[in-house]
PDB file of C-alpha atoms and ligand atoms in Angstrom:
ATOM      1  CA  UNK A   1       0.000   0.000   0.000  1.00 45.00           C
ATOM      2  CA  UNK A   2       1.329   3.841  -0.946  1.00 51.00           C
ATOM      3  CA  UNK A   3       2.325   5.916   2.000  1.00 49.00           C
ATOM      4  CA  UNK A   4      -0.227   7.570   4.409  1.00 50.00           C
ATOM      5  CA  UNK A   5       0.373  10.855   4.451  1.00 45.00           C
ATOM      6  CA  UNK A   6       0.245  12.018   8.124  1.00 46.00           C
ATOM      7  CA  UNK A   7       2.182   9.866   9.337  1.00 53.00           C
ATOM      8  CA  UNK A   8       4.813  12.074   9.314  1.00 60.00           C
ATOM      9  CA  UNK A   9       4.015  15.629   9.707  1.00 61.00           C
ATOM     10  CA  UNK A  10       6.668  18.394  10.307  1.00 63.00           C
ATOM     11  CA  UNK A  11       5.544  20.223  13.389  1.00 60.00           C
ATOM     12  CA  UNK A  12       7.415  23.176  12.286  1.00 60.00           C
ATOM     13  CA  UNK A  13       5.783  23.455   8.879  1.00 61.00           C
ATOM     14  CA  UNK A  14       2.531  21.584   9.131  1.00 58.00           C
ATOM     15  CA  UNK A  15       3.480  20.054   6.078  1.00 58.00           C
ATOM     16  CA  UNK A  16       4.298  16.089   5.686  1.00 61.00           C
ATOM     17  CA  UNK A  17       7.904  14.841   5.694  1.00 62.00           C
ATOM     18  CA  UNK A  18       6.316  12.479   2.257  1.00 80.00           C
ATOM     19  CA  UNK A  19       3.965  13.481  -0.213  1.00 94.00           C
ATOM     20  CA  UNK A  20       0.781  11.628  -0.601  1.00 96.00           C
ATOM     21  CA  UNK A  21       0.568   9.545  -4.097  1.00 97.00           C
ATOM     22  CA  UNK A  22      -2.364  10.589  -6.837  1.00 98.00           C
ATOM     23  CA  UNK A  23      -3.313   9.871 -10.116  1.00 98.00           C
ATOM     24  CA  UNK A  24      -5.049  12.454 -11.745  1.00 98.00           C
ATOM     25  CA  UNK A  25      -7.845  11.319 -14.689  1.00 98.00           C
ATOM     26  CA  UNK A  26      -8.313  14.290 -17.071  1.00 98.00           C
ATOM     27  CA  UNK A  27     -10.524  14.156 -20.498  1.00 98.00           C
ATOM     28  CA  UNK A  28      -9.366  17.881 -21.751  1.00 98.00           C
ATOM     29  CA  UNK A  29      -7.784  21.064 -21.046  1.00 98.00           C
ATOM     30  CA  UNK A  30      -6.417  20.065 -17.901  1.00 98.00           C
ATOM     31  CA  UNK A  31      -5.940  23.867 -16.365  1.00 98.00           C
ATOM     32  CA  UNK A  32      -7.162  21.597 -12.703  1.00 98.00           C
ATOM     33  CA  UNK A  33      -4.627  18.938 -13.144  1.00 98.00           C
ATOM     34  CA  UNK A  34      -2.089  22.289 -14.026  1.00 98.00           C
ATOM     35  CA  UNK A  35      -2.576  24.216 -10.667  1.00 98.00           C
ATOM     36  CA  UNK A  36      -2.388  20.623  -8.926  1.00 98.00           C
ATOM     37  CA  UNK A  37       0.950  20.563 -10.799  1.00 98.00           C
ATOM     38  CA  UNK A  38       1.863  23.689  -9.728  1.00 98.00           C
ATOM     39  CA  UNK A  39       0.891  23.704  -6.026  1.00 98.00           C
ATOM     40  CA  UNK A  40       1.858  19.937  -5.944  1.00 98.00           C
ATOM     41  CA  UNK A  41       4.927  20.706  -3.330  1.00 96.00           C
ATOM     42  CA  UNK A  42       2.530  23.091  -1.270  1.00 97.00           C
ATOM     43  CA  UNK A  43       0.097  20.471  -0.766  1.00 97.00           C
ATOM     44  CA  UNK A  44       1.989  17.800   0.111  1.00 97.00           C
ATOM     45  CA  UNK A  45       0.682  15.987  -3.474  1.00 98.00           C
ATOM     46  CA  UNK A  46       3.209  13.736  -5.435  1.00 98.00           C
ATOM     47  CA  UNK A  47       1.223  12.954  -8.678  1.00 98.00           C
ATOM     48  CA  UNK A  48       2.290  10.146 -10.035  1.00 98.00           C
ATOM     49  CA  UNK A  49       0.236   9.361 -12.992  1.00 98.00           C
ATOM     50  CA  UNK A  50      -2.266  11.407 -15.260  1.00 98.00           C
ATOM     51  CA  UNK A  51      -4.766   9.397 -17.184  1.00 98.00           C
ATOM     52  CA  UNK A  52      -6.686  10.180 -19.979  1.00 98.00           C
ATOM     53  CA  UNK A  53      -9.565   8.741 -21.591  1.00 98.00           C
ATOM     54  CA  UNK A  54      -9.081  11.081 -24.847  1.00 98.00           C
ATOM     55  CA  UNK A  55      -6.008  10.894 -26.673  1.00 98.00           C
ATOM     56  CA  UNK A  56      -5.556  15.033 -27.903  1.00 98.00           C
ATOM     57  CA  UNK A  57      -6.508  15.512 -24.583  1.00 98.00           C
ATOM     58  CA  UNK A  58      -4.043  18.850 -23.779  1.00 98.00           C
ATOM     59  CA  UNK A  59      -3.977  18.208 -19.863  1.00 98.00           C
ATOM     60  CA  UNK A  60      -1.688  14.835 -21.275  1.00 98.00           C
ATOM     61  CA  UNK A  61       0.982  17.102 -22.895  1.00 98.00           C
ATOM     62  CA  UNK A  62       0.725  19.390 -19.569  1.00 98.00           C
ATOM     63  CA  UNK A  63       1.641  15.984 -17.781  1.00 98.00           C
ATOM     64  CA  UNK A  64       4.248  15.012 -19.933  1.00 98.00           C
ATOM     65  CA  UNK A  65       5.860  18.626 -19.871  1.00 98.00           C
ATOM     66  CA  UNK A  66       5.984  18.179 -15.888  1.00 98.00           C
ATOM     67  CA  UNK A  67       7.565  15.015 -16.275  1.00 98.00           C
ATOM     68  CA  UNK A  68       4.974  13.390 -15.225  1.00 98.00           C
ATOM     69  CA  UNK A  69       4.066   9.613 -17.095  1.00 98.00           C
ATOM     70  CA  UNK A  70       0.859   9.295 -18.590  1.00 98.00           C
ATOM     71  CA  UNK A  71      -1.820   6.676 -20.189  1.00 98.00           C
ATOM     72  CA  UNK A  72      -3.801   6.723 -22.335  1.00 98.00           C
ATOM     73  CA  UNK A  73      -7.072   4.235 -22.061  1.00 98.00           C
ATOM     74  CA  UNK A  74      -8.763   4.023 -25.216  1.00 98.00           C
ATOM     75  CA  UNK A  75     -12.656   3.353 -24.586  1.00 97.00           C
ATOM     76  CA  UNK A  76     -13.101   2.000 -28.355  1.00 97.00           C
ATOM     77  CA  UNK A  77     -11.139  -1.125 -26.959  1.00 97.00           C
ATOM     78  CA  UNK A  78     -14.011  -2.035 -24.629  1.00 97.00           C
ATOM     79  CA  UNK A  79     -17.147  -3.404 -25.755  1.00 95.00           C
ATOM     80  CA  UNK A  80     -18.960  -2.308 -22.095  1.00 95.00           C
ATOM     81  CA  UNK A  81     -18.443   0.350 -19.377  1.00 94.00           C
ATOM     82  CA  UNK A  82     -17.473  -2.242 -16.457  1.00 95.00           C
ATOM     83  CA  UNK A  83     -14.420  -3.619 -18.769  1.00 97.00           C
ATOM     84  CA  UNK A  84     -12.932   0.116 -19.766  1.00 97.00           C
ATOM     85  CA  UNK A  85     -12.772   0.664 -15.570  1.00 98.00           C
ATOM     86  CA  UNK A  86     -11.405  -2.669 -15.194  1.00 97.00           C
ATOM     87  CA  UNK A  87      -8.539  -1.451 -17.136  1.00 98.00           C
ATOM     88  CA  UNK A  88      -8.492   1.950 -15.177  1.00 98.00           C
ATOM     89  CA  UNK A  89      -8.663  -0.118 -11.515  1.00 98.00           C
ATOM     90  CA  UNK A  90      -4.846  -2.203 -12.939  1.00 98.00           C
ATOM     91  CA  UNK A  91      -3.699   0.633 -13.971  1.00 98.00           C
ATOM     92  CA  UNK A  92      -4.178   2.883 -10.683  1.00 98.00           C
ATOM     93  CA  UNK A  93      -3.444  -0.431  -8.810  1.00 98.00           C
ATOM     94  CA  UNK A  94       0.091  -0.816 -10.564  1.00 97.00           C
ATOM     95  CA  UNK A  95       0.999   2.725  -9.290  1.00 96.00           C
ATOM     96  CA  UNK A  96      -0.375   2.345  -5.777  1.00 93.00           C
ATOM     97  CA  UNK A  97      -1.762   5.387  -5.089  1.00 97.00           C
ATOM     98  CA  UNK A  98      -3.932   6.835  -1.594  1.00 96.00           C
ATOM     99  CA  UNK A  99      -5.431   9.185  -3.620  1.00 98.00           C
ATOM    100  CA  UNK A 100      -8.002   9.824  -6.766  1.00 98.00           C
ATOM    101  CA  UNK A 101      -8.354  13.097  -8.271  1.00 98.00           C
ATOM    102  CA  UNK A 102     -11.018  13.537 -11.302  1.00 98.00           C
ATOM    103  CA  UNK A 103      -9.893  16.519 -13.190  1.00 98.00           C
ATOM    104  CA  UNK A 104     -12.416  17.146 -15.837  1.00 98.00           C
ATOM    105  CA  UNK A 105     -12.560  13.206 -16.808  1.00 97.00           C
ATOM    106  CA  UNK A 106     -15.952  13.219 -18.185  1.00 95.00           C
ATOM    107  CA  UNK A 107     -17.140   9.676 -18.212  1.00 95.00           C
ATOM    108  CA  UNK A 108     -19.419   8.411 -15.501  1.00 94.00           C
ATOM    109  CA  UNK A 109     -17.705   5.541 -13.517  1.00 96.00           C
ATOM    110  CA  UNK A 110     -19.516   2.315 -12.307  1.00 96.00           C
ATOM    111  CA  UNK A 111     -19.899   0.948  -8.994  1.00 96.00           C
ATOM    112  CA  UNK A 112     -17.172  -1.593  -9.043  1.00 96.00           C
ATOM    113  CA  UNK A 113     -14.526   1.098  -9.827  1.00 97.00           C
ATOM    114  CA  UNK A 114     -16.202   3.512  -6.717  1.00 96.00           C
ATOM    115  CA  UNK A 115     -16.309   0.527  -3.983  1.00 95.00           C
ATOM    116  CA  UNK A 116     -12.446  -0.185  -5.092  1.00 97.00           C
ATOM    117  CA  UNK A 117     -11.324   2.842  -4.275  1.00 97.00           C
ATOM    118  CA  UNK A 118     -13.794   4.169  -1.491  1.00 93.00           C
ATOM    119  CA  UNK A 119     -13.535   7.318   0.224  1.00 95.00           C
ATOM    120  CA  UNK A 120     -10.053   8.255  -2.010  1.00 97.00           C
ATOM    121  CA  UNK A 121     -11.920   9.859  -5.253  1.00 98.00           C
ATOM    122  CA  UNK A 122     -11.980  13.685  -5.232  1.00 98.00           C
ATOM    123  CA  UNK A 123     -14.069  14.976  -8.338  1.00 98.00           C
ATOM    124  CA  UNK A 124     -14.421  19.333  -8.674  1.00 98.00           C
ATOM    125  CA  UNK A 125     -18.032  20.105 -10.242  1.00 98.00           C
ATOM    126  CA  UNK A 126     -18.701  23.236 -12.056  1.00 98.00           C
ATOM    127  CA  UNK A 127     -21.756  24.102  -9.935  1.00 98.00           C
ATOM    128  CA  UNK A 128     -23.027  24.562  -6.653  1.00 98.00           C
ATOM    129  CA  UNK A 129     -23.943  21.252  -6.148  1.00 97.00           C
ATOM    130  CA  UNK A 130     -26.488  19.981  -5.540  1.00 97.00           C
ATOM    131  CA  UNK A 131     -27.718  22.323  -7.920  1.00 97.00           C
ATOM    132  CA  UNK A 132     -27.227  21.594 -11.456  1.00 97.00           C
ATOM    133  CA  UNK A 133     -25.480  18.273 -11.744  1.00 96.00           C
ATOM    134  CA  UNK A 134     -24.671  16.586 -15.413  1.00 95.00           C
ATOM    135  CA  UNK A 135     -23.503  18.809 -18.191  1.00 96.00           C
ATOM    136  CA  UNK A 136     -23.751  22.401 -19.179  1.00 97.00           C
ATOM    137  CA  UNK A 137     -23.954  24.035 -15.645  1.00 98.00           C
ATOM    138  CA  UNK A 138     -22.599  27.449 -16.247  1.00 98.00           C
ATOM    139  CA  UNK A 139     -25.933  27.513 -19.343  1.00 98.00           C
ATOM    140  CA  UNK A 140     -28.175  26.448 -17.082  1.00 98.00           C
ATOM    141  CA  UNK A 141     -27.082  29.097 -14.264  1.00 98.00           C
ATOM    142  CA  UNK A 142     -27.633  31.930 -16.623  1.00 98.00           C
ATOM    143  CA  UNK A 143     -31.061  30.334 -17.557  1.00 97.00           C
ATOM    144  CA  UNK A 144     -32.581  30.103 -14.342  1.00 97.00           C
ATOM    145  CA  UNK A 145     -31.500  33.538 -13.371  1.00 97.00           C
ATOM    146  CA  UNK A 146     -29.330  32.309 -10.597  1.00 98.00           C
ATOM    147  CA  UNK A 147     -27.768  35.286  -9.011  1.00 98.00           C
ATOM    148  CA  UNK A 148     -24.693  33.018  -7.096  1.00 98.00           C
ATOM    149  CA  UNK A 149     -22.644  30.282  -9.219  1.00 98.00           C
ATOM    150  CA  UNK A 150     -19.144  28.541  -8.419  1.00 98.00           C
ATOM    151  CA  UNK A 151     -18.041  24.975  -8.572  1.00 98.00           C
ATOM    152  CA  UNK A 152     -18.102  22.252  -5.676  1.00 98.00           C
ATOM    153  CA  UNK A 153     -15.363  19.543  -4.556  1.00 98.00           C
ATOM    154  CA  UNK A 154     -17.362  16.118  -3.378  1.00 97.00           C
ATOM    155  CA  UNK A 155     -15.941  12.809  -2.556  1.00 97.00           C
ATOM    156  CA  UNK A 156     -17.653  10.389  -5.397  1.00 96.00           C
ATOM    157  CA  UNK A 157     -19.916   7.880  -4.651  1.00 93.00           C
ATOM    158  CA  UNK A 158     -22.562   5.843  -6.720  1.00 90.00           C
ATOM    159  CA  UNK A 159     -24.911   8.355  -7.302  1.00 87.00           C
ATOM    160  CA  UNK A 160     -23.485  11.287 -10.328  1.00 85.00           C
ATOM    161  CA  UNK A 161     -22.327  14.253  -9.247  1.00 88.00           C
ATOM    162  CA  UNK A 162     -24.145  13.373  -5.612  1.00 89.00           C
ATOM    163  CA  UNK A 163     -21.046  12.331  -3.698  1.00 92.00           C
ATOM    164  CA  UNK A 164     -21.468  14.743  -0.466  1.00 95.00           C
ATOM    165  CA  UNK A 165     -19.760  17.930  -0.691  1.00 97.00           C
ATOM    166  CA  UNK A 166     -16.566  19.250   0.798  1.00 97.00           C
ATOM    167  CA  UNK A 167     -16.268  22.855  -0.200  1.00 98.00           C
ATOM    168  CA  UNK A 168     -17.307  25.136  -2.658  1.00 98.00           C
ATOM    169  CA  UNK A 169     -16.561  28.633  -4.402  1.00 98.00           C
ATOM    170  CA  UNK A 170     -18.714  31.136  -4.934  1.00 98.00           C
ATOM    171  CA  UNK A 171     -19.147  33.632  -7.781  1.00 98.00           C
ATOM    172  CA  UNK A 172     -21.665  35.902  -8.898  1.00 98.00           C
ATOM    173  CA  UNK A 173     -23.639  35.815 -12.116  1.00 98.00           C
ATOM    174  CA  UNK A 174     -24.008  39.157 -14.120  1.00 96.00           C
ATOM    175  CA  UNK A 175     -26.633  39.692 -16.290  1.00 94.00           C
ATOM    176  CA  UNK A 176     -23.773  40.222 -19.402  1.00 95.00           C
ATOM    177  CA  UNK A 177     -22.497  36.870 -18.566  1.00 97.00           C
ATOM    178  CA  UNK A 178     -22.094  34.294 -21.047  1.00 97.00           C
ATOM    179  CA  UNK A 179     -22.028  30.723 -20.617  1.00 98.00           C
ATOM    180  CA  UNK A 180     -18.058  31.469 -21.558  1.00 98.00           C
ATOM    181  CA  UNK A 181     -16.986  34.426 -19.443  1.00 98.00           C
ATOM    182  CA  UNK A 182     -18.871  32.671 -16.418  1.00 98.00           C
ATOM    183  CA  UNK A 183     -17.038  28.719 -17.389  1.00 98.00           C
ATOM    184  CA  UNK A 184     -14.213  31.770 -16.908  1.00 98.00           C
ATOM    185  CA  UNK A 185     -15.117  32.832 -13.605  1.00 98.00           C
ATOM    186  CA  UNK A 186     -15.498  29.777 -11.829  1.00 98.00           C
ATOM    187  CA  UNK A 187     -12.411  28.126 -13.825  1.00 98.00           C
ATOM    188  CA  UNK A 188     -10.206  30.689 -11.731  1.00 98.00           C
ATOM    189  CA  UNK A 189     -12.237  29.844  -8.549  1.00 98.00           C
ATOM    190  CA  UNK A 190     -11.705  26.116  -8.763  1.00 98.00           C
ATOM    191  CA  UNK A 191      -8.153  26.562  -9.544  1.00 98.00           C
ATOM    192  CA  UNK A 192      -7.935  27.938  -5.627  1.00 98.00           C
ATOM    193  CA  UNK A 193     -10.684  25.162  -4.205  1.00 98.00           C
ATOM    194  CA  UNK A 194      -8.962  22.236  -5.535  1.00 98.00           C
ATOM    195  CA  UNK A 195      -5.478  22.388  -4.232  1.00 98.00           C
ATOM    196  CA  UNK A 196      -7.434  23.536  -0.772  1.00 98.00           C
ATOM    197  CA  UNK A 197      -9.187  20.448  -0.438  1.00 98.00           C
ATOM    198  CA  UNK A 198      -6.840  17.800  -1.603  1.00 98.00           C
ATOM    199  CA  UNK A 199      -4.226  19.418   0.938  1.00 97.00           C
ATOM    200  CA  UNK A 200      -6.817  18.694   3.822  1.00 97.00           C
ATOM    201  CA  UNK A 201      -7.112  15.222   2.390  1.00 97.00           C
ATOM    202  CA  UNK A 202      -3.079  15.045   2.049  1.00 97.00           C
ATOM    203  CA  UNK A 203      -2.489  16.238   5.454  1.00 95.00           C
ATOM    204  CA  UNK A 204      -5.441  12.932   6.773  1.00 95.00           C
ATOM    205  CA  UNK A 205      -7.773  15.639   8.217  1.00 96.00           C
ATOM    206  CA  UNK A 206     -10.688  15.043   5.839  1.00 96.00           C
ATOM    207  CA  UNK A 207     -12.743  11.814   5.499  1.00 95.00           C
ATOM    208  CA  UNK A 208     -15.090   9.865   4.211  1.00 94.00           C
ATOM    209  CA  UNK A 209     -16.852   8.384   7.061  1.00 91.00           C
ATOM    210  CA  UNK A 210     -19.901   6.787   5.535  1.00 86.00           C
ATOM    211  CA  UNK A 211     -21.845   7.666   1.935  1.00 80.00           C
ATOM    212  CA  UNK A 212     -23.575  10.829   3.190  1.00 85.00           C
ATOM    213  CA  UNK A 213     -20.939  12.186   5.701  1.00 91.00           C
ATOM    214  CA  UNK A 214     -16.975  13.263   5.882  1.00 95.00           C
ATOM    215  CA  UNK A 215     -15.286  14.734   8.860  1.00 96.00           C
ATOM    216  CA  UNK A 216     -12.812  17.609   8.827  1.00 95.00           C
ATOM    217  CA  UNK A 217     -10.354  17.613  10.963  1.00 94.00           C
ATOM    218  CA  UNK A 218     -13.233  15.141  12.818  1.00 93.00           C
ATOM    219  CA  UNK A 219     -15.831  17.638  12.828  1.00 93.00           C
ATOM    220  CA  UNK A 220     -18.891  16.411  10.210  1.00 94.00           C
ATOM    221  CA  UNK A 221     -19.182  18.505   7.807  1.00 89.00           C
TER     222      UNK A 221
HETATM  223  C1  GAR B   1     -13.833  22.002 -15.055  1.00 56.11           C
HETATM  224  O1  GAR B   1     -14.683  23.118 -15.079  1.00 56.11           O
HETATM  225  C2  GAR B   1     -14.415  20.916 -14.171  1.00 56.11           C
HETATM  226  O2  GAR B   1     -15.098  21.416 -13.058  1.00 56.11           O
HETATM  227  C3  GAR B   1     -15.378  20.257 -15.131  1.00 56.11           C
HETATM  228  O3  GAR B   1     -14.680  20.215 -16.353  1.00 56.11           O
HETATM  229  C4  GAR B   1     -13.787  21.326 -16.420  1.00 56.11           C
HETATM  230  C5  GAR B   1     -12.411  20.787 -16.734  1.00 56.11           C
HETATM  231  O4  GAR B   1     -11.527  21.839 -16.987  1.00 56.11           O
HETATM  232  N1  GAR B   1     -15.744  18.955 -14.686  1.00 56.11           N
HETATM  233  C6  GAR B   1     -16.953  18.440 -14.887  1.00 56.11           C
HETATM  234  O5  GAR B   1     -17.822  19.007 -15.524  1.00 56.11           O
HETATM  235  C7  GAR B   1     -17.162  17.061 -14.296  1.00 56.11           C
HETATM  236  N2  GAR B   1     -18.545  16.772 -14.165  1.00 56.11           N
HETATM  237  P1  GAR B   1      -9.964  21.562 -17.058  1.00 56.11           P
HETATM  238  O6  GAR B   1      -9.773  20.376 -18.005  1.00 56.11           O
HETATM  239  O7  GAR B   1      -9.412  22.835 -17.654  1.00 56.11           O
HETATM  240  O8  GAR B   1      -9.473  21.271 -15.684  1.00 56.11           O
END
């Protein structure tokens, strides 16, 4: 099994004497898995692998420019869902890893691949959950007039985009935003919310406990 972080904190610093392992499964852009990359000492994160279930996705060249390795799982080699996360439990297996952290990977995983790795997936949703799960958030914020949009961090369980949450950001909706310049907005927000939360998780204060309930710093949340 990978190292717990925790184990080893520096009472100076706060920080741990080892980083915690991660993979990090993208499907585009990857600007998440690049401020991971970039705050990766701060937060105590050693990403090991990224992992891609589109081939041009850019986040994979971001990866490979941090000299980090990368896969590539094609989901044209699978004939069902269950087999392509088969492939994606060896994988994440191989590298041993205490930590899961769904960057924009936009495929829906199945139970099997959840209950293997229980209470160590992260996913970052562009909404305030549990408003708007599913696709096209920042659209449907403008058309139901909300006045307050952001993006949400939530430990994954069965249920999509229902996981419960761990912290969110907040931004406002103008009425001249566009489903682009708000995407914008909250892009920068989660860029901050991200590394915040997986440091909590790196540093063992934050927990899943049971399907509806995680504990900071043992505090339910
Ligand atoms: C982010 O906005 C993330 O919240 C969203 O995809 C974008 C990925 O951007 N994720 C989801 O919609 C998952 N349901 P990035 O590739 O630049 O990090």
């Amino acid at each position: 099994m990978a190292h717990r972080s925790g184990d080893s904190l520096d009472r100076r610093t706060g920080h741990n004497l080892v980083a915690m392992r991660a993979v990090i499964l993208i499907s585009g852009n990857g600007s998440n898995l690049q401020s991971l990359i970039d705050n990766a000492k701060k937060i105590d994160l050693e990403i090991c692998s990224v992992i891609s279930n589109k081939r041009a996705a850019f986040g994979l060249k971001r990866a490979e420019q941090a000299h980090i390795k990368t896969h590539f799982v094609d989901p044209n080699l699978f004939k069902i869902r269950e087999d392509f996360d088969k492939k994606l439990i060896s994988i994440i297996d191989d590298i041993d890893v205490d930590l899961i952290v769904l960057a924009g990977f936009m495929r829906i995983l199945s139970p099997d691949f959840i209950n293997h790795f229980s209470g160590k997936i992260l996913n970052i949703h562009p909404s305030l959950l549990p408003k708007f799960p599913g696709l096209n958030t920042h659209q449907k914020a403008i058309d139901s007039k909300e006045k307050y949009h952001g993006a949400s961090v939530h430990f994954v369980t069965e249920e999509l985009d229902g996981g419960p949450v761990i912290s969110q950001e907040i931004v406002e909706v103008d009425s001249k935003d566009t489903e682009h310049s708000l995407a914008k907005k909250v892009l920068e927000k989660e860029h901050i919310l991200y590394p915040r939360v997986i440091h909590w998780y790196t540093q063992n204060r934050l927990k899943l406990i049971k399907k509806d309930c995680i504990t900071l710093d043992g505090n339910i949340l």
